Each structure stands twice: as C-alpha cells, then as structure tokens.
Amino acid sequence: MEGGAPGGCSAQTSSMAQLESLTRLAKIFTDPSCDIEARKKATDAIKDSQELWHTKEYRRFLEVFFEPLVSQLTSTPPQFEDSELHKLRHSVLEVLSKLPPNDVLRPYMPRLLALCLELLRSDSQANGVLAMRVLLDLNKNLVRSQAAGFEGQFNECVAFIEKVYAEFPATYSEAFSSSPPRLPSDFSPTYRSLKMVAECPLPLMFLMQLLPEEKWREQVNDKWREQVLAAVADLKVAQVRTLNFLTMMMRNFPGELEPHVNSVCSALFYLFRSAPDSIAVRRELLAATRYVLTGPQKSACFAGVIDDVLAEGVLLGSSMASMEALRPLSVMTFCEIVHHTRKSFSLEQLGGVVSYLACCVADRSLPFNTQSTCVRLSLNLVECLYQAFKRPDADLAAKKLAQSLLSKILGSFVAKLTELASDIPNIIAAAREQRSERLATQASMCDSDNPDTHVVLYLQGPGEKEKEINDCKLIVQNIVFGAKTLL
C-alpha cells in the first residue's frame, strides 16, 4: 500500500498540471482579439484532454471551460454554408456533447438544455442532430430524476419535433419532386432535415415517459444520383423509426390508433419491400412487427398482407449479412403472424406456409427452440388442411393438394426424427462434458469454511448443450403427440 501512494499522487499532480496549462485557453473564447483559427486550436487542445473529464479535476474543468464554450455558440450566428466559423461551432458542440453526464454536470444541466433547444430551433442540420443527441443523453441520465422542474423545456422540445414533422412534406417535395432536387445537407435548417426526422422518435419516446399522459393527449438525373440515394437512405431510416414509434404507441393507446391499424400494417410491409438491406433497419422492422402482434388487432391487421408475408425475401431482404444475423428472429416473427391469421389462408397460401416450415424444420443452422416452434405451427395447420379437404365445394384437385401438403408435413417430421436420432447422442455427450466442467468449476469456487460461497451452485444455470437436449425433447414430444392428429 505504501508503494502505491506516490504513483497516485503523481497521477493527481499530472492532472492538475494539465488543467492549469489548459486554463489559459479559456480566455481565448472570450477575447475579441483572438481569431477563429486560434479558437479552433484551443478547442482541439480541449478535445485532447478528455482523460481529465474522468478524474477529480472534472469539476474544476467545468468551472473553467463550460461558460466560455457556451458563449462561443451563443455569441456567434448559426452558419448555413461551409465556413471556418461553422467548423468552430460544430467542434465546440462536439466537446459539450462528450461531457460525462454525471452528478458533477448536474448544476450545468439547465444551461446545457437551453443551449440545445436554441440550436434545434435556429441552427443547421449538423449541429441540430448533435444537439438532439445531447438532449437524449441528458434525459436518460440526469433529467429523469427531477423531471418536474423541466416541463417547460420538454414542451419546447415537443414543439420543435412537431415542427419537424409539419415541415416534412415540404422537405420531401424539395428533395425528390423539384428539378434539380434541393437535397437536405449538413447546412440545411434543422426543421428541413431528413436526418433530424430520423432522430426524433427516440427522444419523443423518452419525453413520453417523463410527461403525464394528459399532456400528450392535448398536445433525379445521373448528376444528382449519389446525393439522391443518400437522401433516400436517410428518408427510409426516418420512416422506419417513425413507424416503430407508431407501433409502440399501438400498445399504449390501442383505442386511439384502432382506425389506423390497416394503414400502419400496409406501411410496415411497404418498408419491408423498399427499406435497405441493413441489419439495424431490418431488426427495427421486425421489432415493429412484434409490437403489432402484441396488440388486440393482430388478426385483422395482417389479414390483408398475407401475400407479402409469404413472399420470399420480404422479411429478411436479400443481403447475406441480414440473412445470417436475423434469420431466427424472422422465422419466429413469421410463425407468430401465421399462427394468428392461418384461418384466413387459401389452400395455395397454406401450401407456401407448409413448404417454408418444412425447410425451417430441416434447417440445422436454426436454434432447436425455433425448429420446435415450426413443428408446433405445422401441427396447427393440420386442422386448416383437413377443413379444406372436407369442404363441400372442394374439387378433386384441391383435395389432392391438401392431401399432398399433409404428406409433406409428415415427411418433414420423419426426416427430423431421423436426423435427431443421429444428433442426440452427440449432444448428450457434449452436455455431460459441459456439466462436468461446470461442476468442477463450482467445486473449486466453494470454500468449506465460508458457506456463503455455496450460493454459486444456485447462480449458475444449465449449459447451452443441456438446454439443447430439452429443446430436442420438446421437438420429439410434439411430433409424437401430434402424429395421431396428422394420421
């Protein structure tokens, strides 16, 4: 312990010396004789001192630099073209955005919130998007604990978001209907920015958690091709996030949104067909679908888009990355949709579902619990196929198709049992080895003199292979118990 003290004192002394050398830079932001270049160099030096923000000198750092940095933004006008002053303002805002949002920053929070709201109202896209992210961080880390004192600023933020959405038709028209297109850029006003539209839903959700419910109830040619494609990508991300927000609202306010359920569902599958093959975007769309499936209107919502659900590549897109990362999630989403809407399927649609499920049951890359879900859903479809076979108006071709689909389900089950017969012994051996390793680890961690260490035996659950054995059991049980219904 004695040997560690000098090192700690040395580190503290070094931090203090670094802060003292930086303190001289604070005067540069308030000295009218200092030009933009000098202020940019001072800002870069402050950026390089980020390690100070995680030491005891953080409080002193804020006392010295917070007001000069804020005054740099409030005393200079917003810039809507590429200029040195714009770069300086953006660099200063980057410094403020990286300040750790802990209790040391709390006394400066009202000033920082007011600054961000002013930038949202009057600045360009580059600074506005960054200011919105600072607002979000403050809401998540500091404001939540004392929300009552900031209701006025919350209302200002909501008013700005309303303006962004109100201006969206004009923004869209300028970007995609005018010739030549006037595309949004980093120098566009904040309320005429597709990137800002994409940023709005998440802060809005946090504000909804902070404000009472009644407050919400009251309240293209080749020359432009690259830029247009970038703008389209921003637009799609904005649409996806906005739709995700709407589907979340369907759970909280089902009565108010019930008249718009079909429109939301149509928009959802429009975005599935047209959104970029990005893992993040596809994951958000699948999450939005799950939100709808938890609501009371799930059956009616998906009845009109069954063909979209069955179309190949709609849920996952065409990129290999999204197929590998999201295939289990997309299969489970597909199964939920089919489960709630299967009684409205035609015989041809049932054929597409049976073929898809048979492929999933045989797909070794899918987790066993996902395969088990596909087995259960296949058994649920047996009743639908039997009713189609017994329908009075069913012709011979329809009966043969229903019979062949039942045979396909049975064939997929037989193939699965054959596959499991060869796989299960290897899984059991791996599970036993995994269990032995876990027990050995637990034994080594236990201390006979300290009974509290035995709690580790209850904290560690079964291993991955042991869970796979249980999933395999469920698959076999479902197939065996469902064979009577199938036969």
Coordinates of C-alpha atoms in Angstrom, one line a residue:
M1 CA 0.0 0.0 0.0
E2 CA 2.8 2.4 0.8
G3 CA 4.4 1.7 -2.5
G4 CA 1.2 2.7 -4.4
A5 CA 0.8 6.1 -2.8
P6 CA 3.5 8.0 -4.8
G7 CA 2.1 6.8 -8.1
G8 CA -1.4 8.0 -7.1
C9 CA -0.1 11.4 -6.1
S10 CA 1.9 11.6 -9.2
A11 CA -1.1 11.0 -11.4
Q12 CA -3.2 13.6 -9.5
T13 CA -0.4 16.1 -9.8
S14 CA -0.1 15.4 -13.5
S15 CA -3.9 16.0 -13.9
M16 CA -3.7 19.3 -12.0
A17 CA -0.7 20.5 -14.1
Q18 CA -2.5 19.6 -17.3
L19 CA -5.6 21.5 -16.2
E20 CA -3.5 24.6 -15.2
S21 CA -1.9 24.6 -18.6
L22 CA -5.3 24.4 -20.3
T23 CA -6.8 27.2 -18.2
R24 CA -5.1 29.8 -20.2
L25 CA -7.1 28.6 -23.3
A26 CA -10.4 29.6 -21.7
K27 CA -9.6 33.3 -22.2
I28 CA -9.3 32.8 -25.9
F29 CA -13.0 32.2 -26.3
T30 CA -13.9 35.5 -24.6
D31 CA -11.1 37.6 -26.0
P32 CA -12.4 39.5 -29.1
S33 CA -8.9 39.9 -30.5
C34 CA -8.4 36.1 -30.9
D35 CA -9.3 34.9 -34.4
I36 CA -11.2 31.8 -35.4
E37 CA -8.0 29.8 -36.1
A38 CA -6.8 30.4 -32.5
R39 CA -10.1 29.3 -31.1
K40 CA -10.1 26.1 -33.3
K41 CA -6.7 25.2 -31.9
A42 CA -7.9 25.8 -28.4
T43 CA -10.9 23.6 -29.0
D44 CA -8.7 20.8 -30.4
A45 CA -6.5 21.1 -27.3
I46 CA -9.6 20.7 -25.0
K47 CA -10.7 17.7 -27.0
D48 CA -7.3 16.1 -26.4
S49 CA -7.7 16.5 -22.7
Q50 CA -10.7 14.1 -22.3
E51 CA -8.9 12.0 -19.7
L52 CA -9.4 14.9 -17.3
W53 CA -13.2 14.5 -17.5
H54 CA -12.9 11.2 -15.7
T55 CA -10.8 12.4 -12.8
K56 CA -11.4 14.6 -9.7
E57 CA -10.4 17.6 -11.9
Y58 CA -13.7 17.3 -13.9
R59 CA -15.5 19.8 -11.6
R60 CA -12.7 22.3 -11.9
F61 CA -12.7 21.8 -15.7
L62 CA -16.4 22.7 -15.9
E63 CA -15.9 25.8 -13.8
V64 CA -13.2 27.0 -16.1
F65 CA -14.4 26.0 -19.6
F66 CA -18.2 25.5 -19.6
E67 CA -19.3 29.1 -19.8
P68 CA -16.6 30.1 -22.4
L69 CA -17.6 27.2 -24.6
V70 CA -21.3 28.0 -24.3
S71 CA -20.7 31.7 -25.0
Q72 CA -18.8 30.7 -28.2
L73 CA -22.1 29.2 -29.5
T74 CA -24.4 31.9 -28.2
S75 CA -22.3 34.9 -29.3
T76 CA -21.8 33.8 -33.0
P77 CA -24.6 33.3 -35.5
P78 CA -25.5 29.9 -37.0
Q79 CA -23.9 29.1 -40.3
F80 CA -25.7 27.6 -43.2
E81 CA -22.7 27.2 -45.5
D82 CA -19.3 25.6 -45.2
S83 CA -17.1 28.1 -43.4
E84 CA -14.4 28.2 -40.7
L85 CA -16.9 29.6 -38.2
H86 CA -19.3 26.6 -38.9
K87 CA -16.4 24.2 -38.2
L88 CA -15.5 26.0 -35.0
R89 CA -19.1 26.0 -33.7
H90 CA -19.5 22.3 -34.6
S91 CA -16.2 21.4 -32.9
V92 CA -17.2 23.3 -29.7
L93 CA -20.6 21.5 -29.6
E94 CA -18.7 18.2 -30.0
V95 CA -16.8 19.0 -26.8
L96 CA -20.1 19.7 -24.9
S97 CA -21.7 16.5 -26.3
K98 CA -18.9 14.4 -24.9
L99 CA -19.0 15.7 -21.3
P100 CA -19.8 12.8 -19.0
P101 CA -23.5 13.2 -17.9
N102 CA -22.9 12.5 -14.2
D103 CA -23.8 14.4 -11.0
V104 CA -20.9 16.8 -11.5
L105 CA -22.6 18.1 -14.6
R106 CA -26.0 18.4 -12.9
P107 CA -25.6 22.1 -11.9
Y108 CA -24.9 23.0 -15.6
M109 CA -27.8 20.9 -16.9
P110 CA -30.4 23.7 -17.3
R111 CA -27.9 25.9 -19.2
L112 CA -27.0 23.0 -21.5
L113 CA -30.6 22.1 -22.1
A114 CA -31.5 25.7 -23.0
L115 CA -28.5 25.8 -25.4
C116 CA -29.5 22.6 -27.1
L117 CA -33.1 23.8 -27.6
E118 CA -31.8 27.1 -29.1
L119 CA -29.6 25.2 -31.5
L120 CA -32.5 23.0 -32.5
R121 CA -34.7 26.0 -33.3
S122 CA -32.1 28.1 -35.2
D123 CA -29.1 26.1 -36.3
S124 CA -28.1 23.8 -39.2
Q125 CA -28.6 20.1 -39.6
A126 CA -25.1 19.2 -38.4
N127 CA -25.4 21.0 -35.1
G128 CA -29.1 20.2 -34.7
V129 CA -28.6 16.5 -34.9
L130 CA -25.8 16.6 -32.4
A131 CA -27.8 18.9 -30.0
M132 CA -30.7 16.4 -30.2
R133 CA -28.4 13.5 -29.1
V134 CA -27.1 15.6 -26.2
L135 CA -30.8 16.2 -25.2
L136 CA -31.4 12.4 -25.3
D137 CA -28.3 11.7 -23.2
L138 CA -29.4 14.3 -20.6
N139 CA -32.9 12.9 -20.5
K140 CA -31.6 9.3 -20.0
N141 CA -29.0 10.1 -17.3
L142 CA -30.0 13.3 -15.4
V143 CA -33.4 14.8 -16.2
R144 CA -35.4 11.7 -15.3
S145 CA -34.6 12.1 -11.6
Q146 CA -36.0 15.7 -11.5
A147 CA -38.4 15.9 -14.4
A148 CA -40.9 18.2 -12.6
G149 CA -38.6 21.2 -12.9
F150 CA -38.1 20.9 -16.7
E151 CA -41.7 20.7 -18.0
G152 CA -41.3 24.0 -19.9
Q153 CA -38.2 22.8 -21.8
F154 CA -39.9 19.4 -22.5
N155 CA -42.8 21.3 -24.1
E156 CA -40.3 23.3 -26.2
C157 CA -38.7 20.1 -27.4
V158 CA -42.1 18.6 -28.3
A159 CA -43.0 21.8 -30.2
F160 CA -39.8 21.5 -32.2
I161 CA -40.5 17.9 -33.1
E162 CA -44.0 18.8 -34.2
K163 CA -42.5 21.5 -36.5
V164 CA -40.1 18.9 -38.0
Y165 CA -43.0 16.6 -38.8
A166 CA -45.1 19.5 -40.1
E167 CA -42.3 20.6 -42.4
F168 CA -41.7 17.0 -43.6
P169 CA -44.0 17.2 -46.7
A170 CA -42.2 20.3 -47.9
T171 CA -38.8 18.7 -47.2
Y172 CA -39.7 15.6 -49.1
S173 CA -41.1 17.7 -52.0
E174 CA -37.9 19.8 -52.3
A175 CA -35.7 16.7 -52.2
F176 CA -37.5 14.4 -54.6
S177 CA -40.0 16.4 -56.6
S178 CA -38.1 19.5 -57.7
S179 CA -35.7 19.7 -60.6
P180 CA -32.9 19.9 -59.9
P181 CA -33.6 18.4 -56.5
R182 CA -32.7 20.6 -53.5
L183 CA -31.4 17.9 -51.2
P184 CA -31.0 18.3 -47.5
S185 CA -27.4 18.7 -46.3
D186 CA -25.4 19.4 -43.1
F187 CA -26.2 23.1 -43.8
S188 CA -30.0 22.8 -44.1
P189 CA -32.1 24.2 -41.3
T190 CA -32.8 21.7 -38.6
Y191 CA -36.6 21.5 -39.3
R192 CA -35.9 20.8 -43.0
S193 CA -33.6 17.7 -42.4
L194 CA -34.3 14.1 -43.1
K195 CA -31.6 13.1 -40.6
M196 CA -33.5 15.2 -38.0
V197 CA -36.7 13.3 -38.8
A198 CA -34.8 10.0 -38.1
E199 CA -33.5 11.4 -34.8
C200 CA -36.9 12.5 -33.4
P201 CA -38.7 9.3 -32.4
L202 CA -36.3 8.1 -29.7
P203 CA -36.2 11.4 -27.8
L204 CA -40.0 11.6 -28.2
M205 CA -40.4 8.2 -26.5
F206 CA -38.3 9.3 -23.6
L207 CA -40.3 12.5 -23.2
M208 CA -43.5 10.5 -23.2
Q209 CA -42.2 8.6 -20.2
L210 CA -41.4 11.8 -18.4
L211 CA -44.5 13.8 -19.1
P212 CA -48.0 12.9 -17.9
E213 CA -50.3 11.1 -20.3
E214 CA -52.8 14.0 -20.5
K215 CA -50.1 16.3 -21.8
W216 CA -49.8 14.1 -24.9
R217 CA -53.4 13.8 -25.5
E218 CA -53.6 17.7 -25.7
Q219 CA -50.8 18.1 -27.5
V220 CA -33.5 12.7 -60.4
N221 CA -31.0 12.5 -63.0
D222 CA -27.4 10.9 -63.1
K223 CA -25.8 14.2 -61.9
W224 CA -27.7 14.0 -58.6
R225 CA -27.8 10.2 -58.3
E226 CA -25.3 9.8 -55.4
Q227 CA -26.8 12.6 -53.3
V228 CA -30.4 11.4 -54.0
L229 CA -29.5 7.8 -53.0
A230 CA -28.0 9.1 -49.7
A231 CA -31.1 11.2 -49.1
V232 CA -33.4 8.2 -49.9
A233 CA -31.4 6.2 -47.3
D234 CA -31.9 8.9 -44.7
L235 CA -35.6 9.0 -45.6
K236 CA -36.0 5.3 -45.2
V237 CA -34.3 5.3 -41.8
A238 CA -36.6 8.1 -40.7
Q239 CA -39.7 6.2 -42.0
V240 CA -38.7 3.0 -40.2
R241 CA -38.0 4.7 -36.9
T242 CA -41.2 6.7 -37.1
L243 CA -43.2 3.5 -37.9
N244 CA -41.5 1.7 -35.0
F245 CA -42.7 4.5 -32.7
L246 CA -46.2 4.3 -34.0
T247 CA -46.4 0.5 -33.5
M248 CA -45.2 1.0 -29.9
M249 CA -48.0 3.6 -29.5
M250 CA -50.5 0.9 -30.6
R251 CA -49.8 -1.0 -27.4
N252 CA -50.2 2.1 -25.2
F253 CA -53.2 3.7 -26.9
P254 CA -55.0 0.9 -28.8
G255 CA -58.3 2.7 -28.8
E256 CA -57.0 5.9 -30.4
L257 CA -55.0 4.1 -33.1
E258 CA -57.5 1.4 -34.0
P259 CA -58.9 3.3 -37.0
H260 CA -55.4 3.4 -38.4
V261 CA -54.3 -0.2 -37.9
N262 CA -54.6 -1.2 -41.6
S263 CA -52.6 1.9 -42.7
V264 CA -49.8 1.1 -40.2
C265 CA -49.6 -2.5 -41.3
S266 CA -49.6 -1.5 -45.0
A267 CA -46.8 1.0 -44.3
L268 CA -44.9 -1.7 -42.4
F269 CA -44.8 -4.1 -45.4
Y270 CA -44.1 -1.3 -47.8
L271 CA -41.0 -0.6 -45.8
F272 CA -40.1 -4.3 -45.7
R273 CA -40.1 -4.3 -49.5
S274 CA -38.4 -0.9 -50.0
A275 CA -36.0 -0.4 -47.0
P276 CA -32.3 -1.0 -47.4
D277 CA -30.8 -4.5 -46.5
S278 CA -29.3 -3.2 -43.3
I279 CA -29.3 -5.4 -40.3
A280 CA -30.2 -2.5 -38.0
V281 CA -33.1 -1.3 -40.2
R282 CA -34.5 -4.9 -40.7
R283 CA -34.2 -5.5 -36.9
E284 CA -36.3 -2.4 -36.2
L285 CA -38.9 -3.5 -38.8
L286 CA -39.1 -7.0 -37.2
A287 CA -39.4 -5.3 -33.8
A288 CA -42.2 -3.1 -35.1
T289 CA -44.0 -6.3 -36.3
R290 CA -43.7 -7.8 -32.9
Y291 CA -45.2 -4.7 -31.4
V292 CA -48.3 -5.1 -33.6
L293 CA -48.5 -8.8 -32.8
T294 CA -48.9 -7.9 -29.1
G295 CA -51.9 -5.7 -29.8
P296 CA -55.6 -6.7 -29.9
Q297 CA -55.9 -6.1 -33.6
K298 CA -53.2 -8.5 -34.8
S299 CA -55.5 -10.8 -36.8
A300 CA -57.3 -8.0 -38.7
C301 CA -54.0 -6.1 -39.2
F302 CA -52.2 -8.9 -41.1
A303 CA -55.2 -10.3 -43.0
G304 CA -54.6 -8.0 -46.0
V305 CA -50.9 -8.5 -46.3
I306 CA -50.6 -12.3 -46.2
D307 CA -49.1 -12.5 -49.6
D308 CA -46.4 -10.1 -48.5
V309 CA -45.6 -12.3 -45.5
L310 CA -45.3 -15.3 -47.7
A311 CA -43.2 -13.6 -50.4
E312 CA -39.6 -14.7 -50.4
G313 CA -37.1 -12.2 -49.1
V314 CA -39.6 -9.7 -47.8
L315 CA -38.9 -10.1 -44.1
L316 CA -35.2 -10.6 -44.4
G317 CA -34.2 -8.8 -47.6
S318 CA -31.6 -10.1 -49.9
S319 CA -28.2 -9.5 -48.2
M320 CA -26.3 -12.4 -46.8
A321 CA -25.5 -10.4 -43.6
S322 CA -29.1 -9.9 -42.6
M323 CA -30.0 -13.5 -43.5
E324 CA -27.3 -14.8 -41.2
A325 CA -27.9 -12.3 -38.3
L326 CA -31.7 -12.1 -38.4
R327 CA -33.0 -15.5 -39.7
P328 CA -34.1 -16.9 -36.3
L329 CA -35.9 -13.7 -35.4
S330 CA -37.6 -13.5 -38.9
V331 CA -38.7 -17.2 -38.6
M332 CA -40.2 -16.6 -35.2
T333 CA -42.0 -13.4 -36.5
F334 CA -43.3 -15.4 -39.5
C335 CA -44.6 -18.1 -37.2
E336 CA -46.4 -15.6 -35.0
I337 CA -48.1 -13.9 -38.0
V338 CA -49.2 -17.3 -39.5
H339 CA -50.5 -18.5 -36.1
H340 CA -52.8 -15.5 -35.8
T341 CA -54.0 -15.4 -39.4
R342 CA -53.9 -19.1 -40.5
K343 CA -57.7 -19.4 -40.7
S344 CA -57.9 -16.8 -43.4
F345 CA -55.4 -18.6 -45.8
S346 CA -56.4 -20.0 -49.1
L347 CA -55.2 -23.5 -49.9
E348 CA -52.4 -22.2 -52.2
Q349 CA -51.2 -19.9 -49.4
L350 CA -51.2 -22.9 -47.0
G351 CA -49.0 -24.7 -49.5
G352 CA -46.5 -21.9 -49.3
V353 CA -46.5 -21.9 -45.5
V354 CA -46.1 -25.7 -45.3
S355 CA -43.1 -25.6 -47.7
Y356 CA -41.5 -22.8 -45.7
L357 CA -42.0 -24.5 -42.4
A358 CA -40.7 -27.9 -43.7
C359 CA -37.5 -26.1 -44.8
C360 CA -37.1 -24.5 -41.3
V361 CA -37.6 -27.8 -39.5
A362 CA -34.8 -29.3 -41.6
D363 CA -32.5 -26.3 -41.3
R364 CA -29.7 -27.3 -38.9
S365 CA -28.5 -23.6 -38.7
L366 CA -31.6 -22.6 -36.8
P367 CA -31.7 -23.0 -33.0
F368 CA -33.7 -26.0 -31.7
N369 CA -36.3 -23.9 -30.0
T370 CA -37.0 -22.2 -33.3
Q371 CA -37.4 -25.6 -35.0
S372 CA -39.7 -26.7 -32.2
T373 CA -41.9 -23.6 -32.9
C374 CA -42.1 -24.6 -36.6
V375 CA -43.1 -28.1 -35.6
R376 CA -45.9 -26.8 -33.4
L377 CA -47.2 -24.5 -36.1
S378 CA -47.1 -27.3 -38.7
L379 CA -49.4 -29.3 -36.4
N380 CA -51.7 -26.3 -36.0
L381 CA -52.1 -26.2 -39.8
V382 CA -53.3 -29.8 -40.0
E383 CA -56.8 -28.7 -38.9
C384 CA -56.9 -26.0 -41.6
L385 CA -55.8 -28.5 -44.3
Y386 CA -58.4 -31.1 -43.1
Q387 CA -61.1 -28.5 -43.3
A388 CA -60.0 -27.6 -46.8
F389 CA -60.1 -31.3 -47.7
K390 CA -63.7 -31.7 -46.3
R391 CA -65.1 -28.5 -47.8
P392 CA -68.2 -29.3 -49.8
D393 CA -67.2 -27.1 -52.7
A394 CA -63.6 -28.6 -52.9
D395 CA -62.8 -30.2 -56.2
L396 CA -60.6 -33.2 -56.7
A397 CA -57.5 -31.1 -57.4
A398 CA -58.0 -29.2 -54.1
K399 CA -58.4 -32.4 -52.2
K400 CA -55.2 -33.8 -53.7
L401 CA -53.3 -30.7 -52.9
A402 CA -54.5 -30.8 -49.3
Q403 CA -53.5 -34.4 -49.1
S404 CA -50.1 -33.8 -50.5
L405 CA -49.5 -31.0 -48.0
L406 CA -50.4 -33.3 -45.1
S407 CA -47.9 -35.9 -46.6
K408 CA -45.3 -33.2 -46.8
I409 CA -45.7 -32.3 -43.1
L410 CA -45.5 -36.0 -42.2
G411 CA -42.4 -36.4 -44.4
S412 CA -40.6 -33.4 -42.7
F413 CA -41.4 -34.9 -39.3
V414 CA -40.0 -38.3 -40.2
A415 CA -36.8 -36.7 -41.6
K416 CA -36.5 -34.6 -38.4
L417 CA -36.7 -37.7 -36.2
T418 CA -34.1 -39.5 -38.3
E419 CA -31.8 -36.5 -38.0
L420 CA -32.3 -36.2 -34.2
A421 CA -31.6 -40.0 -33.8
S422 CA -28.1 -39.4 -35.0
D423 CA -27.6 -35.9 -33.4
I424 CA -28.9 -36.5 -29.9
P425 CA -26.1 -38.9 -28.7
N426 CA -23.5 -36.3 -29.7
I427 CA -25.5 -33.6 -27.9
I428 CA -25.8 -35.7 -24.8
A429 CA -22.1 -36.4 -24.7
A430 CA -21.3 -32.7 -25.1
A431 CA -23.9 -31.8 -22.4
R432 CA -22.3 -34.3 -20.0
E433 CA -18.9 -32.8 -20.6
Q434 CA -20.2 -29.3 -20.2
R435 CA -21.9 -30.3 -17.0
S436 CA -18.8 -31.9 -15.6
E437 CA -16.8 -28.8 -16.3
R438 CA -19.4 -26.6 -14.6
L439 CA -19.5 -28.8 -11.5
A440 CA -15.7 -28.8 -11.4
T441 CA -15.7 -25.0 -11.5
Q442 CA -18.3 -24.8 -8.8
A443 CA -16.4 -27.2 -6.6
S444 CA -13.2 -25.2 -7.0
M445 CA -15.1 -22.0 -6.0
C446 CA -16.7 -23.4 -2.9
D447 CA -14.9 -22.8 0.4
S448 CA -15.8 -25.2 3.2
D449 CA -15.0 -22.5 5.8
N450 CA -17.3 -20.0 4.1
P451 CA -20.8 -21.3 3.5
D452 CA -21.8 -18.2 1.5
T453 CA -19.7 -19.4 -1.4
H454 CA -22.1 -22.3 -1.9
V455 CA -24.6 -19.8 -3.4
V456 CA -22.7 -20.1 -6.7
L457 CA -24.3 -23.6 -7.1
Y458 CA -27.7 -21.8 -7.5
L459 CA -26.5 -18.9 -9.6
Q460 CA -25.2 -21.0 -12.5
G461 CA -27.9 -22.5 -14.7
P462 CA -27.7 -25.3 -17.2
G463 CA -25.3 -25.0 -20.1
E464 CA -26.1 -24.4 -23.7
K465 CA -26.0 -28.2 -24.6
E466 CA -28.2 -29.1 -21.7
K467 CA -30.8 -26.6 -23.0
E468 CA -30.5 -28.1 -26.5
I469 CA -31.4 -31.5 -25.0
N470 CA -34.6 -30.0 -23.5
D471 CA -35.4 -28.4 -26.9
C472 CA -34.9 -31.7 -28.7
K473 CA -37.2 -33.4 -26.2
L474 CA -39.9 -30.9 -27.0
I475 CA -39.5 -31.5 -30.7
V476 CA -39.8 -35.2 -30.3
Q477 CA -42.8 -34.9 -27.9
N478 CA -44.6 -32.5 -30.3
I479 CA -44.0 -34.8 -33.3
V480 CA -45.1 -38.0 -31.4
F481 CA -48.1 -36.5 -29.7
G482 CA -49.1 -34.7 -32.9
A483 CA -48.8 -37.8 -35.1
K484 CA -52.2 -39.0 -34.1
T485 CA -53.8 -35.8 -35.3
L486 CA -51.8 -35.9 -38.5
L487 CA -52.6 -39.5 -39.3

